[in-house]
Amino acid sequence: MSHHLSMPWAPTCDNAPGAKPRVLRLSRSTGLPMTIPSDPSADETIREGTRLLTASSESDSAPELHSTDVSQRDSDAILSPGHHSSLRSRLVLALAGIFVIFLGVDEMIRFTVITPEFLNLERTSAVRDTHRVMAALNAEIENLAHDASNIAQTTLKENQTSIWDTQFGENIHWTAYRDGNEPWRWDARHSSVTDASTSGQPTSELRNMIETLASDPTNQQISGMTSESEGRIYLFAGTRIPGGASRLDGDGQPGFYVIGRRLGDELINTLRRRTDVEFSLDHLHAARLATAEESEKGLQLDDTDDATLMVRAPLCNPNGEPLATLTVKLDREITQRSHHATSAARYLSICIVTAVLLIMLLLLQRLVIGRVAAIRQHTNRIAAEGLDVPALELEGSDEIGQLAQAFDRMKIHLGETQSRLAQASHAAGMNKVADTVIHNVGNVLTNVNSLIETASKRVSGLRIKPLDKLADRLTMAQDDPALAQATPAYLKRLSGELQNDQCELFALLNTLNENIQHIHQVIRDQRRHTTTKINRENVSIVSLLDEAIRCCESSFEKDEITISIINRIDAIVSTDRSQLLQILINIIGNARDAIRRVETLEPTLRIDLIQTVHSVHVRFHDNGCGMTPEILQRVFDAHFTTREGGTGLGLHYCAITIKRLGGEIRAESRGLGQGSTFTIEVPLAHPTGQPTRISPLNATKASLAGLVDQADASIKTCDETI
């Protein structure tokens, strides 16, 4: 059996690593509740037109200009976004993100695909070189086996005792020969194969190995590798002597012939030149593999050095015992060249991708960003100049071009809608003026009716019949001294009672006159709305509140409702007296209606006055029916009412007017049956006391003066009739 070097297993390569009340507050900037009413769209269109018509007539010039500036700034803020949110910056960020993703994918491919492949290629090349060296060693052993067979067949047959003169002498360092039962005869050409103490005798390691292998009768040939204790390694090969069996007796051993060659520097250099591989041999005691168990692991690769890749393979004798370690060194040229190649490819790819992204950015700037910017500028121009600007001319029929065309169509349609809305606003405004006048006058006429009823009762209760009876008795009994004596005292008392009745009637007529004058003032105020003037004056809030209570006192007495003022502070406010009086009357009237809807033991309206640094707060708290959150959200909307027969204009008029006067109004309620609280805020008097003027109305609002004049004439006729 021939024992050659075993071919070790190729290594596997790992990849490289890698509960409070709800409050509705009226905004000063808009004068409307900060909620969206749920009215139908048609009604909302009319109401919006009415609001556009009346709200502009109920705001002075400074707030109007301020609102325009705010709207312009809001439009600019929407249409001209900052650099951080512009389309251009977002596209740049998107392209930068694509570039970063490309770099990440490139690095991932480089570290997970390219680099491991080159590393595997390098390791495969190193293993291939190792196999080449081991194949060369096996070839040398086979050559020795061939030489041993030739020598045994030629030289020994001719009974030559020395082989050094043969053609094989240069490659053979020792021989071992045994014929039958004769002892082994060892011949060494170099003394290095013998111990220093015994000249010409082989070392024990050589003898034991060769004799053990040759003694096995099943081995016709032996070959392999062995070593001395001093670390010298030898290649050997042996064969059974031809015809040796004929000279054997029954107990004899077969003849055997073995030759060996030292694996020294000369042979190693020869193998290096033959295989073109740089390698070295380390004896087991000096090898890096310290134990036999480690040597049995097969090939081991060491790639810790960036410049050199080393492969270690164990060299074993025919018994499988490790003798030495074969170390193959390979320059890591493949890895270095792969690094240079991948780096150059990466830099070239970065340059190409950067150029492509810049070209894409320029194309997007020309085809998208520039055209979108043109649409934005056109939108800003419409916001600044109105719908009369020329149409947007944008080249191209793609999506952006179609967007520009659709924008122009929308502008035309919006202009037509605006025109129709102006006409609807004009008609709705005229209707609202009439409704407002009728509503405000109706509130006062209710009080007038109550005063007339009270005055009629007082007149019917005057003591007229006693005077008629006294005149009849004086006529019939002219000579009655007792009657003549009692008559002056009786007349005196009767005169006092009539005088009291006169004072009461005078007070009622005075209150009636105040209500009639207030009706005239409502008409004058409505006419003044069309001339856009507010007559501000310094007014005592308490006296104005007392006047409003007197106007409604008869109605409250009739319904047995208690009204009281808490904390009567003497605060002077700067306001339009008539308009603020109408606001107070409307709020007090609404409180009366709310109290009448529920049955309570003590129907009460409590009015609180609270003075702050800049204003006076007037709080009206009633214990009436209260409001739900849904009603509370719409309580100031035009034409919204929960009262049967109501118009829904009273609180809306209060909201609009208090805003014009520079104040604020809000409503609070804890729910149905919990009462309601309305609070108005009126600014304190300014030191100058100068009236504030507001911007003039347009021609449409001025046309309403005729309707107001007709209503004024009707009220005057009613006044004369009364």
XYZ file of C-alpha atoms in Angstrom:
722
model
C 0.000 0.000 0.000
C 1.403 3.348 -0.994
C 1.254 6.160 1.587
C 1.274 9.562 -0.075
C 0.606 12.972 1.459
C -3.065 13.437 2.107
C -4.693 16.350 0.307
C -6.217 18.531 3.052
C -9.701 19.943 2.903
C -10.023 23.428 1.396
C -11.085 26.012 4.005
C -14.387 27.719 3.950
C -14.323 31.505 3.570
C -16.529 33.799 5.631
C -17.803 37.061 4.196
C -16.280 40.280 5.380
C -18.315 42.016 8.276
C -20.840 45.228 7.943
C -66.524 70.413 32.955
C -66.710 74.299 32.696
C -69.504 76.377 31.036
C -69.220 76.763 27.335
C -68.314 80.271 26.207
C -68.853 81.758 22.791
C -66.545 84.725 22.272
C -66.955 87.191 19.449
C -63.697 88.019 17.733
C -62.875 91.706 17.389
C -61.153 91.171 14.078
C -64.164 89.602 12.378
C -67.127 90.573 14.539
C -68.560 87.065 14.044
C -68.539 83.973 16.276
C -65.497 81.790 15.844
C -67.587 78.820 14.668
C -68.900 77.747 11.286
C -72.709 77.775 11.079
C -74.391 74.734 9.616
C -76.815 76.653 7.384
C -77.602 75.512 3.851
C -75.255 76.746 1.173
C -77.853 78.982 -0.492
C -78.746 80.759 2.746
C -75.088 81.019 3.609
C -74.378 82.726 0.281
C -77.039 85.371 0.986
C -75.831 85.809 4.544
C -72.259 86.134 3.399
C -73.304 88.802 0.930
C -75.192 90.582 3.693
C -72.183 90.346 5.944
C -69.910 91.737 3.251
C -72.278 94.642 2.724
C -73.018 95.530 6.341
C -69.776 94.555 8.050
C -67.749 96.861 5.847
C -70.220 99.666 6.611
C -69.863 98.974 10.322
C -66.075 99.149 10.589
C -63.916 102.265 10.699
C -61.008 102.976 8.391
C -58.147 101.837 10.618
C -59.515 98.363 11.336
C -60.466 98.023 7.688
C -56.977 98.824 6.528
C -55.513 96.575 9.186
C -57.691 93.677 8.045
C -56.576 94.244 4.445
C -52.935 94.218 5.484
C -53.402 91.038 7.480
C -55.152 89.342 4.555
C -52.355 90.423 2.219
C -49.722 89.118 4.607
C -51.599 85.846 5.004
C -51.835 85.520 1.218
C -48.135 86.210 0.841
C -47.363 83.724 3.577
C -49.384 81.042 1.820
C -48.315 81.756 -1.741
C -44.720 82.642 -0.956
C -43.483 79.888 1.362
C -40.107 80.071 2.998
C -36.984 78.579 1.526
C -37.173 75.591 3.850
C -40.550 74.540 2.393
C -40.168 75.598 -1.249
C -40.473 73.126 -4.097
C -36.912 73.793 -5.183
C -35.477 72.966 -1.765
C -37.600 69.847 -1.535
C -36.377 68.670 -4.923
C -32.784 69.350 -3.911
C -33.330 67.386 -0.707
C -34.947 64.561 -2.679
C -32.027 64.415 -5.124
C -29.583 64.549 -2.229
C -31.481 61.676 -0.629
C -31.220 59.705 -3.872
C -27.490 60.412 -3.949
C -27.057 59.230 -0.358
C -29.086 56.101 -1.086
C -26.881 55.436 -4.119
C -23.755 55.753 -1.976
C -25.251 53.441 0.622
C -26.221 50.829 -1.964
C -22.799 51.123 -3.582
C -21.044 50.587 -0.276
C -23.337 47.704 0.583
C -22.639 45.984 -2.745
C -18.946 46.658 -2.299
C -18.752 45.151 1.167
C -21.260 42.323 0.737
C -20.596 41.219 -2.847
C -17.432 42.542 -4.483
C -15.009 42.442 -1.551
C -16.041 38.912 -0.419
C -15.767 37.649 -3.981
C -12.253 39.010 -4.357
C -11.362 37.644 -0.928
C -12.687 34.217 -1.883
C -10.750 34.411 -5.131
C -7.604 35.276 -3.204
C -8.122 32.454 -0.726
C -8.906 30.026 -3.503
C -5.662 31.023 -5.208
C -3.765 30.510 -1.932
C -5.323 27.074 -1.433
C -4.531 26.205 -5.060
C -0.871 27.166 -4.514
C -0.795 25.045 -1.366
C -2.201 22.093 -3.270
C 0.409 22.684 -5.959
C 3.225 22.513 -3.393
C 1.799 19.381 -1.819
C 1.349 17.859 -5.260
C 5.019 18.614 -5.954
C 5.980 16.863 -2.704
C 3.866 13.868 -3.691
C 5.537 13.916 -7.103
C 8.963 13.756 -5.408
C 7.786 10.831 -3.310
C 6.513 9.072 -6.420
C 9.857 9.694 -8.102
C 11.587 8.075 -5.137
C 9.205 5.128 -5.409
C 10.032 4.833 -9.094
C 13.790 4.997 -8.350
C 13.466 2.393 -5.605
C 11.632 0.038 -7.938
C 14.243 0.492 -10.692
C 17.131 -0.029 -8.287
C 15.508 -3.122 -6.821
C 14.954 -4.594 -10.277
C 18.413 -3.792 -11.755
C 21.164 -3.125 -9.279
C 20.212 -5.657 -6.612
C 19.720 -8.378 -9.197
C 23.312 -7.857 -10.321
C 24.486 -8.205 -6.681
C 25.861 -4.676 -6.488
C 26.450 -3.716 -2.921
C 26.688 0.020 -3.485
C 24.341 2.246 -5.410
C 26.179 5.555 -5.204
C 27.755 5.057 -8.585
C 24.406 4.697 -10.256
C 22.499 7.451 -11.957
C 20.232 7.802 -8.922
C 22.995 8.516 -6.458
C 22.660 12.295 -6.473
C 19.052 12.224 -5.249
C 19.383 9.509 -2.595
C 20.639 10.245 0.935
C 20.237 6.813 2.523
C 19.131 3.253 1.763
C 17.749 0.398 3.842
C 17.883 -3.227 2.745
C 16.663 -6.490 4.224
C 16.730 -9.937 2.646
C 14.616 -12.561 4.367
C 15.357 -12.973 8.030
C 18.562 -11.057 7.777
C 18.753 -7.850 9.774
C 18.256 -4.512 8.164
C 21.281 -2.990 6.533
C 21.386 0.814 6.513
C 23.708 2.765 4.273
C 23.949 6.536 4.594
C 25.644 8.881 2.150
C 25.545 11.737 4.653
C 26.316 11.382 8.329
C 23.325 13.550 9.170
C 21.086 10.523 9.123
C 22.946 8.764 11.902
C 23.408 9.533 15.538
C 26.655 11.136 16.491
C 27.459 8.365 18.943
C 26.913 5.470 16.516
C 28.543 5.955 13.154
C 26.704 4.383 10.262
C 23.682 3.397 12.300
C 20.275 4.938 11.539
C 18.390 6.885 14.112
C 15.677 5.149 16.038
C 12.920 7.206 14.424
C 13.964 6.116 10.916
C 14.440 2.497 11.856
C 11.181 2.178 13.725
C 9.161 3.807 10.981
C 10.703 1.878 8.059
C 10.849 -1.467 9.811
C 7.259 -1.185 11.001
C 5.961 -0.397 7.524
C 8.043 -3.047 5.801
C 7.095 -5.736 8.302
C 3.477 -5.543 7.216
C 3.119 -8.357 4.654
C 0.251 -6.531 2.958
C 2.471 -3.612 1.918
C 4.018 -4.241 -1.486
C 5.295 -0.668 -1.556
C 5.718 2.012 1.046
C 6.226 5.737 0.654
C 5.733 8.889 2.597
C 7.511 11.271 4.915
C 9.362 10.864 8.183
C 11.634 12.914 10.399
C 14.368 12.769 12.988
C 14.207 14.042 16.514
C 16.482 16.869 15.486
C 13.871 18.116 13.050
C 15.262 16.917 9.729
C 12.521 15.707 7.386
C 13.004 12.926 4.825
C 11.003 11.640 1.921
C 11.170 7.856 1.532
C 9.913 5.100 -0.752
C 10.373 1.348 -0.669
C 9.374 -1.756 -2.556
C 9.417 -5.492 -2.052
C 12.504 -7.106 -3.615
C 11.538 -9.045 -6.752
C 12.077 -12.743 -6.267
C 12.776 -12.289 -2.611
C 10.057 -14.687 -1.668
C 11.894 -17.653 -3.307
C 14.742 -17.270 -0.820
C 12.480 -17.180 2.166
C 12.028 -20.150 4.432
C 8.782 -20.838 6.091
C 9.464 -18.446 8.931
C 11.294 -15.810 6.946
C 10.341 -12.260 6.187
C 10.054 -10.881 2.649
C 12.941 -8.868 1.298
C 12.473 -5.086 1.184
C 14.435 -2.182 -0.253
C 13.894 1.444 0.896
C 15.558 4.695 -0.203
C 15.214 8.159 1.282
C 15.930 11.785 0.468
C 16.209 14.691 2.839
C 13.658 17.496 2.409
C 16.239 20.209 2.835
C 16.885 23.680 1.493
C 18.083 22.400 -1.856
C 14.938 20.391 -2.526
C 12.746 23.164 -1.112
C 14.309 25.719 -3.465
C 13.822 23.307 -6.329
C 10.156 22.916 -5.446
C 9.800 26.681 -5.157
C 11.142 27.167 -8.642
C 9.040 24.351 -9.993
C 5.759 25.512 -8.425
C 6.519 29.248 -8.448
C 5.166 29.401 -4.894
C 6.847 30.887 -1.826
C 6.570 28.426 1.072
C 8.451 27.163 4.092
C 8.523 24.042 6.300
C 8.449 24.204 10.087
C 9.094 21.172 12.265
C 6.232 20.290 14.540
C 8.012 21.499 17.652
C 8.637 24.896 16.039
C 5.386 25.135 14.152
C 2.555 27.412 15.055
C 0.243 24.383 15.336
C 1.194 23.321 18.811
C -0.754 20.065 19.011
C -1.559 17.168 16.775
C -5.251 17.866 17.198
C -4.808 21.294 15.671
C -2.836 19.883 12.778
C -5.672 17.535 11.937
C -7.961 20.463 11.168
C -6.543 20.667 7.649
C -5.727 23.927 5.887
C -5.819 27.101 7.892
C -5.753 30.615 6.418
C -4.359 33.648 8.170
C -5.446 36.955 6.580
C -4.646 39.220 9.520
C -1.829 40.802 7.548
C -3.036 43.213 4.877
C 0.014 42.541 2.692
C 0.418 38.744 2.934
C -2.006 35.828 3.065
C -0.620 32.697 4.734
C -1.955 29.137 4.402
C -0.813 26.475 6.861
C -1.187 22.756 6.106
C 0.027 19.839 8.231
C 2.527 17.296 6.799
C 2.010 13.809 8.283
C 3.828 10.471 8.177
C 2.081 7.338 6.842
C 0.696 6.712 10.335
C -1.085 10.078 10.287
C 1.229 11.608 12.876
C 2.028 15.287 12.207
C 5.642 15.965 11.349
C 5.760 19.561 10.142
C 3.698 22.493 8.952
C 3.737 23.694 5.363
C 3.329 27.479 5.280
C 2.499 29.067 1.917
C 2.813 32.852 1.655
C 0.881 34.755 -0.961
C 1.079 38.469 -1.618
C -2.407 39.990 -1.368
C -2.158 41.625 -4.739
C -5.686 40.616 -5.722
C -7.225 42.332 -2.715
C -5.156 45.455 -3.181
C -5.984 45.635 -6.864
C -9.667 45.046 -6.069
C -9.581 47.904 -3.566
C -8.026 50.207 -6.131
C -10.465 49.104 -8.824
C -13.566 49.459 -6.642
C -12.390 52.847 -5.345
C -11.845 54.121 -8.872
C -15.226 52.736 -9.941
C -16.911 54.322 -6.938
C -15.387 57.741 -7.599
C -16.323 57.497 -11.270
C -19.888 56.470 -10.342
C -20.159 59.369 -7.887
C -19.073 61.810 -10.577
C -21.528 60.349 -13.096
C -24.421 60.297 -10.626
C -23.648 63.849 -9.497
C -23.668 65.034 -13.092
C -26.950 63.199 -13.778
C -28.583 64.670 -10.659
C -27.447 68.187 -11.586
C -28.879 67.746 -15.078
C -32.137 66.478 -13.556
C -32.238 69.490 -11.227
C -31.740 71.886 -14.117
C -34.463 70.155 -16.124
C -36.824 70.250 -13.154
C -35.988 73.918 -12.663
C -36.881 74.656 -16.250
C -39.864 72.347 -16.725
C -41.461 72.390 -13.256
C -40.135 74.873 -10.717
C -39.959 77.881 -13.024
C -43.453 77.341 -14.379
C -44.899 76.735 -10.905
C -43.194 79.944 -9.747
C -44.872 81.784 -12.649
C -48.267 80.466 -11.498
C -47.487 81.573 -7.931
C -46.513 85.078 -9.073
C -49.708 85.300 -11.100
C -51.685 84.256 -8.024
C -49.957 86.937 -5.942
C -50.796 89.503 -8.583
C -54.473 88.489 -8.492
C -54.423 88.747 -4.692
C -52.941 92.252 -4.932
C -54.754 93.687 -7.968
C -57.949 91.674 -8.188
C -59.470 89.522 -10.892
C -58.924 92.070 -13.670
C -55.314 91.038 -14.332
C -54.533 89.548 -17.766
C -54.676 85.815 -18.291
C -51.645 83.680 -17.486
C -49.744 82.720 -20.617
C -47.716 79.584 -19.957
C -46.072 77.498 -22.663
C -46.644 73.781 -22.926
C -49.627 71.481 -22.930
C -48.487 69.149 -20.193
C -49.991 68.879 -16.714
C -48.603 72.244 -15.567
C -49.829 73.958 -18.730
C -53.258 72.421 -18.217
C -53.125 73.625 -14.600
C -52.488 77.191 -15.809
C -55.409 76.979 -18.236
C -57.679 75.588 -15.521
C -56.527 78.417 -13.249
C -57.548 81.007 -15.832
C -60.944 79.339 -16.259
C -61.378 79.347 -12.498
C -60.499 83.072 -12.391
C -63.133 83.854 -15.022
C -65.732 81.777 -13.198
C -64.779 83.425 -9.912
C -65.247 86.860 -11.468
C -68.708 85.911 -12.654
C -69.547 84.484 -9.250
C -68.280 87.637 -7.578
C -70.504 89.733 -9.788
C -73.548 87.624 -8.930
C -72.588 87.723 -5.278
C -72.405 91.523 -5.356
C -75.919 91.666 -6.775
C -77.158 89.195 -4.180
C -75.365 91.141 -1.469
C -77.034 94.343 -2.605
C -80.503 92.789 -2.460
C -79.773 90.969 0.795
C -78.323 94.143 2.288
C -81.456 96.119 1.509
C -83.594 93.360 3.027
C -81.397 93.280 6.079
C -81.667 97.034 6.564
C -85.440 96.736 6.532
C -85.354 93.719 8.868
C -82.998 95.471 11.268
C -85.129 98.607 11.380
C -88.316 96.600 11.883
C -86.692 94.466 14.581
C -85.245 97.352 16.569
C -88.379 99.467 16.191
C -90.502 96.445 17.070
C -88.665 96.045 20.377
C -89.321 99.660 21.249
C -92.955 99.489 20.081
C -93.481 96.570 22.454
C -92.440 98.816 25.309
C -94.558 101.659 23.875
C -97.577 99.370 23.809
C -97.019 98.436 27.464
C -96.669 102.117 28.416
C -99.864 103.029 26.552
C -101.757 100.266 28.341
C -100.475 101.462 31.703
C -101.291 105.080 30.874
C -104.776 104.081 29.751
C -105.367 102.317 33.062
C -104.160 105.366 34.972
C -106.374 107.717 32.948
C -109.403 105.501 33.447
C -108.695 105.543 37.171
C -108.733 109.350 37.534
C -111.279 110.679 40.142
C -113.636 112.501 37.763
C -117.005 111.149 39.008
C -116.583 112.521 42.588
C -116.221 115.995 41.107
C -119.449 115.576 39.142
C -121.307 114.447 42.302
C -119.912 117.403 44.272
C -121.036 119.858 41.607
C -124.566 118.371 41.651
C -124.848 118.631 45.465
C -123.562 122.197 45.489
C -126.195 123.051 42.890
C -129.004 121.405 44.806
C -127.965 122.492 48.312
C -126.558 125.952 47.894
C -127.586 127.039 51.381
C -126.070 124.049 53.209
C -123.365 125.607 55.413
C -121.840 122.217 56.361
C -121.419 121.262 52.744
C -119.922 124.630 51.942
C -117.553 124.279 54.886
C -116.379 120.737 53.946
C -116.002 121.418 50.266
C -112.594 123.233 50.333
C -110.912 120.502 52.368
C -112.351 117.832 50.103
C -111.178 119.668 47.028
C -107.765 120.073 48.592
C -107.404 116.353 49.136
C -108.795 115.588 45.702
C -106.341 118.041 44.170
C -103.452 116.242 45.840
C -104.556 112.892 44.513
C -105.027 114.300 41.045
C -101.613 115.855 41.255
C -100.098 112.460 42.096
C -101.958 110.928 39.181
C -100.641 113.754 37.023
C -97.053 113.038 38.089
C -97.456 109.368 37.357
C -99.009 110.085 33.991
C -96.266 112.585 33.275
C -93.626 109.962 34.081
C -95.360 107.433 31.843
C -95.653 109.967 29.037
C -92.001 110.927 29.514
C -90.969 107.276 29.232
C -93.256 106.946 26.237
C -91.609 109.981 24.710
C -88.170 108.477 25.330
C -89.238 105.327 23.488
C -90.614 107.411 20.616
C -87.374 109.382 20.513
C -85.456 106.117 20.528
C -87.472 104.994 17.507
C -86.427 108.200 15.772
C -82.856 107.529 16.856
C -82.994 104.012 15.365
C -84.054 105.502 12.066
C -81.347 108.164 12.278
C -78.747 105.536 13.197
C -79.703 103.447 10.224
C -79.391 106.484 8.004
C -76.053 107.219 9.628
C -74.948 103.700 8.757
C -75.314 104.609 5.141
C -73.189 107.722 5.684
C -70.621 105.675 7.686
C -70.335 107.979 10.711
C -70.198 107.144 14.399
C -70.848 109.961 16.838
C -68.772 109.086 19.835
C -69.376 110.838 23.135
C -68.552 110.295 26.765
C -71.485 108.552 28.417
C -72.085 107.281 31.946
C -72.614 103.557 31.630
C -74.900 103.493 34.698
C -77.189 106.241 33.422
C -77.402 104.615 30.000
C -78.201 101.284 31.640
C -80.939 102.952 33.769
C -82.456 104.430 30.621
C -82.497 101.026 28.916
C -84.172 99.510 31.996
C -86.823 102.274 32.004
C -87.589 101.538 28.379
C -88.267 97.883 29.256
C -89.616 98.399 32.797
C -93.280 98.128 31.869
C -92.733 94.747 30.183
C -90.776 93.447 33.176
C -93.460 94.646 35.630
C -96.128 93.011 33.535
C -94.274 89.648 33.658
C -93.302 90.207 37.341
C -89.583 89.890 36.543
C -87.131 91.442 38.997
C -84.274 93.387 37.464
C -81.352 94.649 39.573
C -77.993 96.335 39.040
C -75.069 95.193 41.211
C -71.987 97.349 41.769
C -73.210 100.614 40.293
C -69.852 102.098 39.316
C -69.652 105.603 37.879
C -67.644 104.732 34.753
C -67.517 106.956 31.664
C -67.267 105.188 28.332
C -66.537 106.526 24.874
C -69.227 105.240 22.570
C -72.184 106.045 20.371
C -74.960 106.566 22.900
C -77.892 105.534 20.728
C -76.273 102.376 19.368
C -75.087 101.211 22.777
C -78.573 101.912 24.173
C -80.072 99.731 21.446
C -77.599 96.960 22.314
C -78.625 97.124 25.986
C -82.324 97.103 25.091
C -81.880 94.072 22.802
C -79.971 92.086 25.447
C -82.499 92.967 28.172
C -85.370 92.069 25.848
C -83.784 88.706 25.010
C -83.340 88.021 28.730
C -87.054 88.737 29.289
C -88.038 86.316 26.512
C -85.711 83.616 27.935
C -87.178 84.009 31.446
C -90.768 83.861 30.167
C -90.127 80.423 28.610
C -89.648 78.705 31.981
C -91.621 78.693 35.188
C -89.536 79.880 38.112
C -90.444 81.150 41.556
C -88.225 84.209 41.333
C -87.677 85.327 37.718
C -84.636 87.560 37.915
C -82.284 89.476 35.662
C -79.089 90.505 37.419
C -76.737 93.052 35.874
C -73.119 93.301 37.091
C -70.693 96.129 36.303
C -66.956 95.375 36.396
C -64.360 98.016 35.524
C -60.901 97.091 34.239
C -57.970 99.198 33.158
C -59.198 99.813 29.626
C -62.877 98.858 29.585
C -66.105 98.217 31.471
C -67.708 94.760 31.474
C -71.514 94.614 31.715
C -72.772 91.127 32.590
C -76.441 90.195 32.122
C -77.292 86.986 33.988
C -80.807 85.535 33.856
C -82.350 82.380 35.276
C -84.209 81.619 32.073
C -84.252 78.656 29.699
C -80.499 78.558 28.981
C -78.824 77.302 25.800
C -77.374 74.049 24.505
C -73.793 73.991 23.126
C -75.170 73.818 19.588
C -77.319 76.922 20.119
C -74.453 78.679 21.865
C -72.228 78.247 18.823
C -74.750 79.968 16.527
C -76.321 82.472 18.882
C -74.768 85.477 17.069
C -75.516 84.243 13.525
C -77.833 86.306 11.388
C -81.418 84.975 11.087
C -80.785 82.320 13.742
C -83.469 82.216 16.428
C -85.156 79.702 18.740
C -88.096 81.949 19.543
C -91.323 81.489 17.660
C -91.875 84.552 15.510
C -88.316 85.821 16.046
C -86.165 87.313 13.278
C -82.703 86.286 14.508
C -81.315 89.791 13.993
C -81.160 91.183 17.531
C -78.009 89.487 18.827
C -76.450 89.602 15.381
C -76.985 93.383 15.374
C -75.457 93.537 18.873
C -72.381 91.579 17.738
C -71.816 93.723 14.656
C -72.448 97.030 16.427
C -70.341 96.324 19.535
C -67.479 95.424 17.263
C -67.843 98.750 15.439
C -67.776 100.513 18.780
C -64.472 98.817 19.651
C -65.953 96.404 22.158
C -66.621 92.713 22.454
C -69.544 90.449 23.298
C -69.668 86.850 24.464
C -72.311 84.380 25.618
C -72.154 81.674 28.272
C -74.544 78.947 29.395
C -74.294 75.751 31.381
C -77.127 74.120 29.453
C -80.886 74.040 29.207
C -82.634 75.306 32.346
C -79.384 76.753 33.736
C -79.841 80.323 32.566
C -77.582 82.386 30.343
C -75.003 85.120 30.745
C -74.216 87.759 28.130
C -71.203 90.000 28.674
C -70.402 93.122 26.680
C -67.112 94.954 26.948
C -67.135 98.704 26.287
C -63.904 100.737 26.123
C -63.447 103.538 28.633
C -63.480 107.164 27.474
C -60.335 108.412 25.766
C -58.751 111.627 27.102
C -59.432 113.510 23.884
C -63.017 112.386 23.559
C -62.779 112.916 19.810
C -65.198 110.914 17.693
C -63.763 108.192 15.505
C -64.470 108.209 11.782
C -64.577 105.152 9.557
C -64.066 104.669 5.868
C -66.826 105.745 3.401
C -69.268 103.187 2.003
C -69.536 102.241 -1.589
C -72.271 103.356 -3.939
C -74.367 100.270 -3.276
C -74.784 101.049 0.434
C -75.611 104.690 -0.230
C -78.615 103.583 -2.238
C -80.209 102.276 0.971
C -80.839 105.817 2.303
C -84.139 106.052 0.402
C -85.499 102.988 2.159
C -84.463 104.428 5.539
C -86.175 107.747 4.770
C -89.409 105.911 3.980
C -89.236 104.040 7.287
C -88.528 107.319 9.122
C -91.593 108.933 7.579
C -93.747 105.991 8.623
C -92.521 106.227 12.221
C -93.206 109.990 12.331
C -96.771 109.346 11.196
C -97.168 106.793 13.980
C -95.738 109.297 16.457
C -98.264 111.979 15.442
C -101.110 109.493 15.716
C -100.102 108.547 19.280
